[in-house]
Structures are given as C-alpha cells and as structure tokens.
Tab-separated table of C-alpha atoms in Angstrom:
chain	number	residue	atom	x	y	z
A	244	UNK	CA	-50.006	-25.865	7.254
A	245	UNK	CA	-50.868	-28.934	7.562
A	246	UNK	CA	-53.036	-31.113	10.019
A	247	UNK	CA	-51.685	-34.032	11.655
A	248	UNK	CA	-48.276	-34.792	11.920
A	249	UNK	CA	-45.311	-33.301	11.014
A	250	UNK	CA	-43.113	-35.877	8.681
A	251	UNK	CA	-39.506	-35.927	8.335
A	252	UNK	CA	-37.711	-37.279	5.235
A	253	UNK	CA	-34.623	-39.592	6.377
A	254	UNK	CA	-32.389	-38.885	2.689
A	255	UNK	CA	-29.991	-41.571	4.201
A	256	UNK	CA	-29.814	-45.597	1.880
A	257	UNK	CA	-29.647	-48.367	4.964
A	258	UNK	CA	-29.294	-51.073	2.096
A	259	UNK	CA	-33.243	-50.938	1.733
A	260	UNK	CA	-32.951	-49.992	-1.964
A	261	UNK	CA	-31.250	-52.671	-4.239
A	262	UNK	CA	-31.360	-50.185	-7.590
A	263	UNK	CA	-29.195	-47.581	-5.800
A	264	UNK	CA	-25.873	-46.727	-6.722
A	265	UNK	CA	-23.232	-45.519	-4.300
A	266	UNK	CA	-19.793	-44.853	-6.080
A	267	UNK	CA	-16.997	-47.381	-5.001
A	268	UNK	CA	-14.464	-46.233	-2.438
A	269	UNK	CA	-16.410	-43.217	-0.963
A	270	UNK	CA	-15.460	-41.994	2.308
A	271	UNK	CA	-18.555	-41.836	4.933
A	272	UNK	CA	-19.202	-38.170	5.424
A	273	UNK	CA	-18.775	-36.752	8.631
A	274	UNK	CA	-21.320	-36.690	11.463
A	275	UNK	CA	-22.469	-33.114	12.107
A	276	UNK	CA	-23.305	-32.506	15.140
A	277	UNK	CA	-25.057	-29.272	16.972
A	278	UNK	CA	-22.607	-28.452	20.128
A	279	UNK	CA	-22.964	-27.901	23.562
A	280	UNK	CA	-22.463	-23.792	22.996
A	281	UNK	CA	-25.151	-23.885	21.181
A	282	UNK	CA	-28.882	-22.626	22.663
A	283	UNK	CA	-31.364	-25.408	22.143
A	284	UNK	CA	-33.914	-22.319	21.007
A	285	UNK	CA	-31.472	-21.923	18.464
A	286	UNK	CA	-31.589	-24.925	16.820
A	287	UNK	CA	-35.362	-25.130	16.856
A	288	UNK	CA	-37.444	-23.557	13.506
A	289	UNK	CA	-40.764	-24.655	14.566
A	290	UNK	CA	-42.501	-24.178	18.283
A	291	UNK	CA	-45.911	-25.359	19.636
A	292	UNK	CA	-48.911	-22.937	19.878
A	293	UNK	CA	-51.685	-23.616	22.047
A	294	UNK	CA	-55.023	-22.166	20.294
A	295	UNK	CA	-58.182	-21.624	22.695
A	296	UNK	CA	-61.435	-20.624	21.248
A	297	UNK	CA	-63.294	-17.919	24.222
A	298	UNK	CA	-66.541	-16.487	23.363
A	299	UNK	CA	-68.659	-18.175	20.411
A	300	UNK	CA	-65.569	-18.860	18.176
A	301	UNK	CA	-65.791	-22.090	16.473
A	302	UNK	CA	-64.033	-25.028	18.466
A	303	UNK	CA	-60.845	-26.004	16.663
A	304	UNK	CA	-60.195	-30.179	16.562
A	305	UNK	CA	-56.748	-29.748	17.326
A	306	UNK	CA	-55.357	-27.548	19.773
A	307	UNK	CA	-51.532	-28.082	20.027
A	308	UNK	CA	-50.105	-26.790	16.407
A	309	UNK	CA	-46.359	-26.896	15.072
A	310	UNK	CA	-45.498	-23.540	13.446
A	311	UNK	CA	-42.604	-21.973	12.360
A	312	UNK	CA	-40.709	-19.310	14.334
A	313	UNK	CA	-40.723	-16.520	11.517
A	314	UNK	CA	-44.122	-16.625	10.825
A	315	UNK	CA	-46.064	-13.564	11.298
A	316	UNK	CA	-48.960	-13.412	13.677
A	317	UNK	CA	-50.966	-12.101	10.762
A	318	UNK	CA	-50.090	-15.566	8.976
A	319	UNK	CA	-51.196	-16.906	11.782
A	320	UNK	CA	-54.366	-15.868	11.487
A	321	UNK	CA	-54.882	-16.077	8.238
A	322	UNK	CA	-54.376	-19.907	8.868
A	323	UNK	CA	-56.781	-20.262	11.961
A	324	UNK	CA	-59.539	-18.457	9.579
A	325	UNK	CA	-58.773	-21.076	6.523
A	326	UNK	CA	-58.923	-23.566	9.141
A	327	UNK	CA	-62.707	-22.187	10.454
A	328	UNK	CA	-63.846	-21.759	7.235
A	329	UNK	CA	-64.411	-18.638	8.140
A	330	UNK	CA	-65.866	-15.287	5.814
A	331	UNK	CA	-63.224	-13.073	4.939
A	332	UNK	CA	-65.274	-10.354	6.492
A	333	UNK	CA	-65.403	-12.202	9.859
A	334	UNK	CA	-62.599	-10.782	12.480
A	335	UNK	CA	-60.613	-12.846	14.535
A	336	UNK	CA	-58.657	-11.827	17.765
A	337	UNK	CA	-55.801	-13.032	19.105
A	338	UNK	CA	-54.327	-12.696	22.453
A	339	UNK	CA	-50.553	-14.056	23.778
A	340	UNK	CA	-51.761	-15.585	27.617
A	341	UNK	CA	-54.995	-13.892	27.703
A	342	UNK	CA	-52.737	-10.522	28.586
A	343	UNK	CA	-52.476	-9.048	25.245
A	344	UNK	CA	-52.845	-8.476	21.396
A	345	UNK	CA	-49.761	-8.765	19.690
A	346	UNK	CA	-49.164	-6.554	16.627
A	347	UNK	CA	-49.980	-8.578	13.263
A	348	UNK	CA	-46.337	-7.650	11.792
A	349	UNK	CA	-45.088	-9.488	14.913
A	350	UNK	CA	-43.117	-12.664	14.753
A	351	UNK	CA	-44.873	-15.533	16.732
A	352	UNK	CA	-41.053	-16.669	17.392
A	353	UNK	CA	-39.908	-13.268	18.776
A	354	UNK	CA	-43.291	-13.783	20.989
A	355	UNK	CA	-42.423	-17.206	22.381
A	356	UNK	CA	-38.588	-15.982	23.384
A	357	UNK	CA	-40.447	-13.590	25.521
C-alpha cells in the first residue's frame, strides 16, 4: 500500500494524443452505468480506516488510509508493522472501536458492514 494518494488511470483519448489511432467509422461504446438497485457498499472495493496509536506505539503520519474490502486484518497488520518499521518480533494489537479484537482471518470489509 501505498502512501499518499490513491491515482486513477482515465484509459479514455480526449484528442490529447496526435500519434493515436482510432479505426474509422467506430461506433462510441455505450455508457455503463451502476443503477439505482444497486447498494452504494456494493460498488465500493476500497473503505477508509482510521488508525490510532494508544499506549507507546509509534505515531503514524497519516491516519485516514484507503484499503481494500477483502483484505485480511492480518494483512492489515502486517502493513501497519512495515509502515513502523517495526521488529518482526514486536506484537501489535488491534482493536475495531476500542470494543474488540477482531480475529486475524477476518475481513476488514466484513468488519466495516457491521
């Protein structure tokens, strides 16, 4: 994961590009468009997750991260020790609202639906 921004890739030529080749008579393809069955949780891969440090963790930079849904909570952590820097004999403890320790086989986006 990276820090900073998350970057999207627009794969759509606006006439920016003069060496691009479009074949002649092409039909635009059609606009997709997600409906108004469908959940907006749905739609969404990645949520925000709010890290506090308690105790005499080390202070992360950033506090608001973009993850995806399916990773694990053990990924998770994994990534927040990377990010410390910290021994791979140091443990690290997570808790979902200060209420409880989630299982590390545990999807963070089956946590954030409930």
């Amino acid at each position: 994961m990276e820090e900073g921004s998350e970057k999207q890739i627009d794969s759509t030529n606006e006439g920016g590009d003069a060496n691009a080749e479009t074949p002649p008579e092409t039909a635009p393809a059609p606009v997709v468009s997600p409906t108004a069955e469908e959940p907006v949780c749905e739609t969404k891969r990645k949520i925000d997750v709010l890290l506090k440090a308690v105790g005499d963790t080390p202070i992360m930079k950033t506090k608001k991260w973009t993850i995806e849904k399916t990773r694990s909570v053990q990924g998770l952590m994994d990534f927040i020790k990377k990010y410390l820097k910290m021994d791979a004999v140091e443990q690290i403890f997570i808790y979902v609202n200060q209420s409880f320790a989630p299982s590390p086989d545990q999807e963070v986006g089956t946590l954030y639906e409930h």
